[in-house]
Amino acid sequence: MKRSEVNRNNLSPMMQQYMEIKDEYENELILYRLGDFYELFFEDALIASRELELTLTGRVAGLEERVPMCGVPHHAVKTYIEKLVNKGYRVAIVEQLEDPKLTKGMVKRGVVEVYSKGTIADADLLNSKESSCISSLMLYDDILIMTILDISTGNLASLTIPNVIDKLINELMNYNIKEVVVKNDFDKKITNLLKTYYGIEITYNDLYLDNKYTKLLDSITDVRLKLGVEHLFYYLDYKVLKDLSYIDKIEYINRTDYLEMDIHTVRNLELVETLRLKERTYSLIWLLDKCKTAMGSRKLKTWLLNPLKNKEEIIKRYDKIEKLNNEFILKDELKKALYEVYDLERLSGKTINGALNPRDLLQLKKSLGILPEIKDICEKLNFNYEIKTFDDIYEKLSKAISEDAPITLKEGGIIKDGYSQELDEIKNIRSGGKDFVARFEADIKAKTGIKNLKVGYNKVFGYYIEVSKGQKDLVKEEFKWERRQTLANCERYISPELKEKEALILNAEEKINNLEYELFLEIKEFIKKEILEIKKTAEIISEIDCLVALAVCSEEYNLVRPNLNEDHIVEIIEGRHPVVEIVNKKEYVPNDCILSKGIDTLLITGPNMSGKSTYMRQLAIMSIMAQMGSFVPAKKANLPIFDKIFTRIGASDDLVSGESTFMVEMKEAQNAIINATNNSLILFDELGRGTATYDGISLAQGILEYISNNIHAITLFSTHYHELTHLEKKYSNIKNVHVSAIEENNTITFLHKVKNGAIDKSYGIHVAKLAGMPDELLQRANEILNSYEANKNKHNKTNEVQLSLNFMEDKKEEEIKEKITKLDVLNMSPIEALNTLYELKKECEKK
């Protein structure tokens, strides 16, 4: 049965109310609260039953046929919301908006919250170490305005980028954008790509916010940036029902302030996840994240993906790390204190937009309680942070919230004794009532002689007197008890005296729960007044946490403070790849990487598996670590400040566009060549291997020569094309190095040591042997290799002899020489050159 097929006039009042709400939220799955369950109906029920593996039932709704229905218990609803949102669905929560006891007729209901990939504010549904953002995209001529918001923390930013799909994807991945809001006329090819390949939810909206949040919006002077915020805020405020009042500022991100890395570089260097398993473990962030707070972990990832270019700011971070290491006792105290701090950023967001519960307030109290100690330690370290301690909030929470408060809001147990006189008085009535029940049970046992009777309680019958079947004959009419329930082994009764006291007790219980809920909301409003200041403090604490984490790493991994130069010099002594060093169970071999003044390029040769790729990656990783403000894994490091890093490491087809490995390789190389400057770092690993050998050699040499002649970027270029090593003699800015290996008894041993000079052998068959290839196959491969090498030498020798004899013995030698001399080689097309060469060759062969 479909919703559109139903005659609404025949529906029950409750279902008519549902239909009206659903009309306003056509694109959302409606979770409709009925009692202890959230129910879904019609098509929503069919989808949810399939996606959540729920039993599909039906509900009588005034029609001849039952309406499709399924439901989830209210206490577990977050789990189901998370599953639906991760599968790409939007979920709207419908709650009662009135107290049923104060309402005649149908209780008013309405949507109180909408969940989508980018609008989840509830920290319980988010990865604590990852930001989760929503972005508005506004197109103006050839630029895109990105308005980015992490709704769980209230961090708002604006970014302007060129209207280039690769640039857009880089930024969407960088900021972990889960949802983008675009106008209806936005390029559908781009939105389809984002949705199908990158799993980003696409939302369409053509309207702008007006006359709301004016303080924030009036502070934005650029009209285009302001429209971007108004576009995003309209959707969040009107469609998703979010309160954005806790957002008080916008950050203007200038990409030129940060080291630029595209998505391929981030992946190839395994900064936030491994290439193979797409997991955080064994990535660089996994290694560096020693943060004690969730907000510190998120900020550290931001630092890693956005390294600085401002030398002064980088040095400030170095100085603080050095100070922490020198004051190691204070550092340890700071670590312990930070461990007591919960996620203040998301607790702030949850206070405004999420389902804040009493346990959250306990976390907030504990976090605020440790702030004075953190402030004191920072003052001793001479760190210039203004940390507000919020003593009034801490004091109120300490007096108000019970240490064993439940998660639920309306079942009592939230407020401590002594906080509210009114509440304490009602609690006394309740406790007196419970004492009465105990006394009542003892009294009627004595009066009736029924020794095993019990006074109990349930929600259906309230308080009752329970008598076993064996003693029910002892119940006399003079007791004036009224039978209420017969069970297999007992009878349950009520008495006038018990009912009278029950009314008093139950009313007290209800009053207590209602009053505690009201007091909780008052406390929440009290905290809201300081939310903006709490957010600022949270930002400071997260920065301190990052610095402490990097200080811990510098000691634990034996990192050194790098020097930063402006002379285009790279001088790394005994550098190491930090992750490989930790993960590798064998002893790690450190290597120098030196590009002195006038040397731009290292041409790296060596066998497969010898460590060429690791050597290249470790320079990039050290540069990123240095510019994010971290110490680096080396004995000594003197580095330039790079503006961009480009990598082409490994081979992968582009499954989206259907492009081959070689095409992807060429596109990534082209991206580097077009966009790199003399302050950039380029890593090319075996470029040109995706095509025929001579094509590959030609392209690799052409690219190397172009970089050397025109760009002068710091370049590490590994290759198996040993023909390229002659370029060292042609170009003074190219230097040959190789990763050494020893061959003994047809067995290869990798030394993993980088030395000056080239190597002239690839050892491919030796590597195949290490991989466990069959001996018969390896023996045949060796025979074929020897044959190729013999033929090559013979061919080269024959050609030399023939060429020499032909020119020496030919009677028309001078005539042929004259023809060659007159050739205008520079103005010949490739086909003309080939034809001319062919004719000359034929003449030589005839003579």
PDB file of C-alpha atoms in Angstrom, residues 541-713:
ATOM      1  CA  ILE A 541      42.817  23.358  25.053  1.00  0.00           C
ATOM      2  CA  SER A 542      42.871  21.465  21.740  1.00  0.00           C
ATOM      3  CA  GLU A 543      45.945  23.447  20.621  1.00  0.00           C
ATOM      4  CA  ILE A 544      47.743  22.753  23.901  1.00  0.00           C
ATOM      5  CA  ASP A 545      46.853  19.065  23.524  1.00  0.00           C
ATOM      6  CA  CYS A 546      48.398  19.002  20.030  1.00  0.00           C
ATOM      7  CA  LEU A 547      51.628  20.588  21.235  1.00  0.00           C
ATOM      8  CA  VAL A 548      51.907  18.143  24.143  1.00  0.00           C
ATOM      9  CA  ALA A 549      51.265  15.236  21.733  1.00  0.00           C
ATOM     10  CA  LEU A 550      54.027  16.422  19.374  1.00  0.00           C
ATOM     11  CA  ALA A 551      56.372  16.895  22.336  1.00  0.00           C
ATOM     12  CA  VAL A 552      55.675  13.319  23.454  1.00  0.00           C
ATOM     13  CA  CYS A 553      56.327  12.091  19.891  1.00  0.00           C
ATOM     14  CA  SER A 554      59.626  13.978  19.717  1.00  0.00           C
ATOM     15  CA  GLU A 555      60.888  12.087  22.768  1.00  0.00           C
ATOM     16  CA  GLU A 556      59.323   8.722  22.016  1.00  0.00           C
ATOM     17  CA  TYR A 557      60.490   8.585  18.376  1.00  0.00           C
ATOM     18  CA  ASN A 558      63.816  10.433  18.801  1.00  0.00           C
ATOM     19  CA  LEU A 559      62.841  13.424  16.642  1.00  0.00           C
ATOM     20  CA  VAL A 560      64.950  16.575  16.231  1.00  0.00           C
ATOM     21  CA  ARG A 561      64.092  20.226  15.787  1.00  0.00           C
ATOM     22  CA  PRO A 562      64.633  21.118  12.121  1.00  0.00           C
ATOM     23  CA  ASN A 563      66.240  24.287  10.784  1.00  0.00           C
ATOM     24  CA  LEU A 564      64.272  26.156   8.118  1.00  0.00           C
ATOM     25  CA  ASN A 565      66.202  27.827   5.298  1.00  0.00           C
ATOM     26  CA  GLU A 566      65.383  30.106   2.397  1.00  0.00           C
ATOM     27  CA  ASP A 567      68.287  28.899   0.227  1.00  0.00           C
ATOM     28  CA  HIS A 568      66.545  26.002  -1.555  1.00  0.00           C
ATOM     29  CA  ILE A 569      68.725  23.532   0.349  1.00  0.00           C
ATOM     30  CA  VAL A 570      67.798  20.086   1.650  1.00  0.00           C
ATOM     31  CA  GLU A 571      70.203  18.642   4.179  1.00  0.00           C
ATOM     32  CA  ILE A 572      68.930  15.606   6.059  1.00  0.00           C
ATOM     33  CA  ILE A 573      71.419  13.510   7.981  1.00  0.00           C
ATOM     34  CA  GLU A 574      70.291   9.983   8.889  1.00  0.00           C
ATOM     35  CA  GLY A 575      66.676  10.615   8.004  1.00  0.00           C
ATOM     36  CA  ARG A 576      64.021   7.981   8.693  1.00  0.00           C
ATOM     37  CA  HIS A 577      60.478   7.196   7.645  1.00  0.00           C
ATOM     38  CA  PRO A 578      58.781   7.395  11.074  1.00  0.00           C
ATOM     39  CA  VAL A 579      55.979   4.878  10.458  1.00  0.00           C
ATOM     40  CA  VAL A 580      58.149   2.296   8.647  1.00  0.00           C
ATOM     41  CA  GLU A 581      60.726   2.566  11.422  1.00  0.00           C
ATOM     42  CA  ILE A 582      58.150   1.829  14.124  1.00  0.00           C
ATOM     43  CA  VAL A 583      56.260  -0.887  12.233  1.00  0.00           C
ATOM     44  CA  ASN A 584      59.295  -2.614  10.723  1.00  0.00           C
ATOM     45  CA  LYS A 585      60.517  -5.315  13.079  1.00  0.00           C
ATOM     46  CA  LYS A 586      64.002  -5.297  11.498  1.00  0.00           C
ATOM     47  CA  GLU A 587      66.577  -2.634  12.272  1.00  0.00           C
ATOM     48  CA  TYR A 588      65.833   0.486  10.259  1.00  0.00           C
ATOM     49  CA  VAL A 589      68.579   1.866   7.989  1.00  0.00           C
ATOM     50  CA  PRO A 590      68.640   5.692   8.100  1.00  0.00           C
ATOM     51  CA  ASN A 591      69.681   7.658   5.013  1.00  0.00           C
ATOM     52  CA  ASP A 592      71.017  11.085   4.166  1.00  0.00           C
ATOM     53  CA  CYS A 593      69.206  13.254   1.646  1.00  0.00           C
ATOM     54  CA  ILE A 594      71.294  16.195   0.505  1.00  0.00           C
ATOM     55  CA  LEU A 595      70.500  18.655  -2.249  1.00  0.00           C
ATOM     56  CA  SER A 596      73.040  21.418  -1.875  1.00  0.00           C
ATOM     57  CA  LYS A 597      72.758  24.795  -3.560  1.00  0.00           C
ATOM     58  CA  GLY A 598      72.470  24.339  -7.309  1.00  0.00           C
ATOM     59  CA  ILE A 599      71.191  20.741  -7.068  1.00  0.00           C
ATOM     60  CA  ASP A 600      67.442  20.442  -7.685  1.00  0.00           C
ATOM     61  CA  THR A 601      66.997  16.795  -8.624  1.00  0.00           C
ATOM     62  CA  LEU A 602      68.055  13.422  -7.276  1.00  0.00           C
ATOM     63  CA  LEU A 603      67.809  10.691  -9.929  1.00  0.00           C
ATOM     64  CA  ILE A 604      67.417   7.490  -7.913  1.00  0.00           C
ATOM     65  CA  THR A 605      68.211   4.038  -9.306  1.00  0.00           C
ATOM     66  CA  GLY A 606      68.214   0.671  -7.578  1.00  0.00           C
ATOM     67  CA  PRO A 607      66.438  -2.688  -7.475  1.00  0.00           C
ATOM     68  CA  ASN A 608      62.780  -3.143  -6.622  1.00  0.00           C
ATOM     69  CA  MET A 609      62.168  -3.602  -2.885  1.00  0.00           C
ATOM     70  CA  SER A 610      65.412  -1.813  -2.072  1.00  0.00           C
ATOM     71  CA  GLY A 611      63.666   1.170  -0.486  1.00  0.00           C
ATOM     72  CA  LYS A 612      63.500   3.825  -3.217  1.00  0.00           C
ATOM     73  CA  SER A 613      59.833   4.681  -2.563  1.00  0.00           C
ATOM     74  CA  THR A 614      60.361   4.810   1.197  1.00  0.00           C
ATOM     75  CA  TYR A 615      63.362   7.111   0.694  1.00  0.00           C
ATOM     76  CA  MET A 616      61.266   9.461  -1.426  1.00  0.00           C
ATOM     77  CA  ARG A 617      58.288   9.433   0.913  1.00  0.00           C
ATOM     78  CA  GLN A 618      60.379  10.156   3.973  1.00  0.00           C
ATOM     79  CA  LEU A 619      61.542  13.504   2.552  1.00  0.00           C
ATOM     80  CA  ALA A 620      57.930  14.540   1.906  1.00  0.00           C
ATOM     81  CA  ILE A 621      56.777  13.330   5.328  1.00  0.00           C
ATOM     82  CA  MET A 622      59.621  15.126   7.083  1.00  0.00           C
ATOM     83  CA  SER A 623      58.766  18.330   5.207  1.00  0.00           C
ATOM     84  CA  ILE A 624      55.088  18.057   6.177  1.00  0.00           C
ATOM     85  CA  MET A 625      55.953  17.326   9.804  1.00  0.00           C
ATOM     86  CA  ALA A 626      58.362  20.262   9.874  1.00  0.00           C
ATOM     87  CA  GLN A 627      55.777  22.676   8.459  1.00  0.00           C
ATOM     88  CA  MET A 628      52.981  21.500  10.754  1.00  0.00           C
ATOM     89  CA  GLY A 629      55.266  22.487  13.620  1.00  0.00           C
ATOM     90  CA  SER A 630      56.566  19.055  14.585  1.00  0.00           C
ATOM     91  CA  PHE A 631      60.115  17.855  15.119  1.00  0.00           C
ATOM     92  CA  VAL A 632      61.331  15.388  12.472  1.00  0.00           C
ATOM     93  CA  PRO A 633      62.871  11.869  12.364  1.00  0.00           C
ATOM     94  CA  ALA A 634      66.545  12.555  11.598  1.00  0.00           C
ATOM     95  CA  LYS A 635      69.878  13.202  13.289  1.00  0.00           C
ATOM     96  CA  LYS A 636      69.939  16.643  11.669  1.00  0.00           C
ATOM     97  CA  ALA A 637      67.504  18.385   9.303  1.00  0.00           C
ATOM     98  CA  ASN A 638      67.839  21.622   7.356  1.00  0.00           C
ATOM     99  CA  LEU A 639      64.805  22.131   5.121  1.00  0.00           C
ATOM    100  CA  PRO A 640      63.293  24.783   2.879  1.00  0.00           C
ATOM    101  CA  ILE A 641      59.660  25.826   3.305  1.00  0.00           C
ATOM    102  CA  PHE A 642      57.769  24.206   0.441  1.00  0.00           C
ATOM    103  CA  ASP A 643      54.663  25.767  -1.084  1.00  0.00           C
ATOM    104  CA  LYS A 644      53.318  22.587  -2.757  1.00  0.00           C
ATOM    105  CA  ILE A 645      53.999  18.860  -2.784  1.00  0.00           C
ATOM    106  CA  PHE A 646      53.221  16.664  -5.789  1.00  0.00           C
ATOM    107  CA  THR A 647      53.595  12.887  -5.834  1.00  0.00           C
ATOM    108  CA  ARG A 648      53.261  10.129  -8.358  1.00  0.00           C
ATOM    109  CA  ILE A 649      53.920   6.939  -6.426  1.00  0.00           C
ATOM    110  CA  GLY A 650      52.392   3.562  -7.214  1.00  0.00           C
ATOM    111  CA  ALA A 651      50.009   2.605 -10.008  1.00  0.00           C
ATOM    112  CA  SER A 652      46.233   2.797  -9.984  1.00  0.00           C
ATOM    113  CA  ASP A 653      43.564   3.006 -12.666  1.00  0.00           C
ATOM    114  CA  ASP A 654      40.916   5.697 -12.497  1.00  0.00           C
ATOM    115  CA  LEU A 655      37.787   3.532 -12.204  1.00  0.00           C
ATOM    116  CA  VAL A 656      35.460   6.506 -12.402  1.00  0.00           C
ATOM    117  CA  SER A 657      36.518   7.861 -15.763  1.00  0.00           C
ATOM    118  CA  GLY A 658      37.781   4.539 -17.095  1.00  0.00           C
ATOM    119  CA  GLU A 659      41.276   5.923 -17.609  1.00  0.00           C
ATOM    120  CA  SER A 660      44.272   3.596 -17.701  1.00  0.00           C
ATOM    121  CA  THR A 661      47.155   3.577 -15.256  1.00  0.00           C
ATOM    122  CA  PHE A 662      49.322   5.347 -17.801  1.00  0.00           C
ATOM    123  CA  MET A 663      46.748   8.082 -18.445  1.00  0.00           C
ATOM    124  CA  VAL A 664      46.354   8.674 -14.696  1.00  0.00           C
ATOM    125  CA  GLU A 665      50.155   8.746 -14.418  1.00  0.00           C
ATOM    126  CA  MET A 666      50.446  11.335 -17.174  1.00  0.00           C
ATOM    127  CA  LYS A 667      47.635  13.476 -15.721  1.00  0.00           C
ATOM    128  CA  GLU A 668      49.240  13.538 -12.291  1.00  0.00           C
ATOM    129  CA  ALA A 669      52.612  14.355 -13.851  1.00  0.00           C
ATOM    130  CA  GLN A 670      50.972  17.117 -15.901  1.00  0.00           C
ATOM    131  CA  ASN A 671      49.351  18.528 -12.756  1.00  0.00           C
ATOM    132  CA  ALA A 672      52.772  18.777 -11.121  1.00  0.00           C
ATOM    133  CA  ILE A 673      54.498  20.249 -14.156  1.00  0.00           C
ATOM    134  CA  ILE A 674      51.817  22.902 -14.716  1.00  0.00           C
ATOM    135  CA  ASN A 675      51.367  23.935 -11.061  1.00  0.00           C
ATOM    136  CA  ALA A 676      54.773  23.441  -9.435  1.00  0.00           C
ATOM    137  CA  THR A 677      57.055  26.362  -8.633  1.00  0.00           C
ATOM    138  CA  ASN A 678      60.735  26.481  -7.748  1.00  0.00           C
ATOM    139  CA  ASN A 679      59.615  26.241  -4.080  1.00  0.00           C
ATOM    140  CA  SER A 680      57.699  22.990  -4.616  1.00  0.00           C
ATOM    141  CA  LEU A 681      58.598  19.364  -3.913  1.00  0.00           C
ATOM    142  CA  ILE A 682      57.984  16.754  -6.626  1.00  0.00           C
ATOM    143  CA  LEU A 683      58.198  12.997  -6.101  1.00  0.00           C
ATOM    144  CA  PHE A 684      58.013  10.844  -9.254  1.00  0.00           C
ATOM    145  CA  ASP A 685      58.387   7.111  -8.728  1.00  0.00           C
ATOM    146  CA  GLU A 686      59.262   5.199 -11.927  1.00  0.00           C
ATOM    147  CA  LEU A 687      57.403   7.602 -14.185  1.00  0.00           C
ATOM    148  CA  GLY A 688      56.766   6.277 -17.689  1.00  0.00           C
ATOM    149  CA  ARG A 689      56.655   2.595 -16.791  1.00  0.00           C
ATOM    150  CA  GLY A 690      53.019   2.331 -17.863  1.00  0.00           C
ATOM    151  CA  THR A 691      53.816   2.333 -21.597  1.00  0.00           C
ATOM    152  CA  ALA A 692      56.310   0.778 -24.038  1.00  0.00           C
ATOM    153  CA  THR A 693      59.950   0.960 -22.943  1.00  0.00           C
ATOM    154  CA  TYR A 694      61.185   3.513 -25.470  1.00  0.00           C
ATOM    155  CA  ASP A 695      58.081   5.668 -25.034  1.00  0.00           C
ATOM    156  CA  GLY A 696      58.609   5.525 -21.285  1.00  0.00           C
ATOM    157  CA  ILE A 697      62.284   6.456 -21.473  1.00  0.00           C
ATOM    158  CA  SER A 698      61.553   9.328 -23.844  1.00  0.00           C
ATOM    159  CA  LEU A 699      58.766  10.749 -21.687  1.00  0.00           C
ATOM    160  CA  ALA A 700      60.724  10.316 -18.455  1.00  0.00           C
ATOM    161  CA  GLN A 701      63.729  12.122 -19.911  1.00  0.00           C
ATOM    162  CA  GLY A 702      61.549  14.844 -21.409  1.00  0.00           C
ATOM    163  CA  ILE A 703      59.834  15.445 -18.065  1.00  0.00           C
ATOM    164  CA  LEU A 704      63.137  15.470 -16.167  1.00  0.00           C
ATOM    165  CA  GLU A 705      64.672  17.926 -18.610  1.00  0.00           C
ATOM    166  CA  TYR A 706      61.597  20.182 -18.481  1.00  0.00           C
ATOM    167  CA  ILE A 707      61.660  20.318 -14.666  1.00  0.00           C
ATOM    168  CA  SER A 708      65.411  20.973 -14.673  1.00  0.00           C
ATOM    169  CA  ASN A 709      65.217  23.709 -17.318  1.00  0.00           C
ATOM    170  CA  ASN A 710      61.966  25.462 -16.429  1.00  0.00           C
ATOM    171  CA  ILE A 711      60.762  24.746 -12.882  1.00  0.00           C
ATOM    172  CA  HIS A 712      63.797  24.028 -10.667  1.00  0.00           C
ATOM    173  CA  ALA A 713      61.593  22.420  -8.022  1.00  0.00           C
TER     174      ALA A 713
END
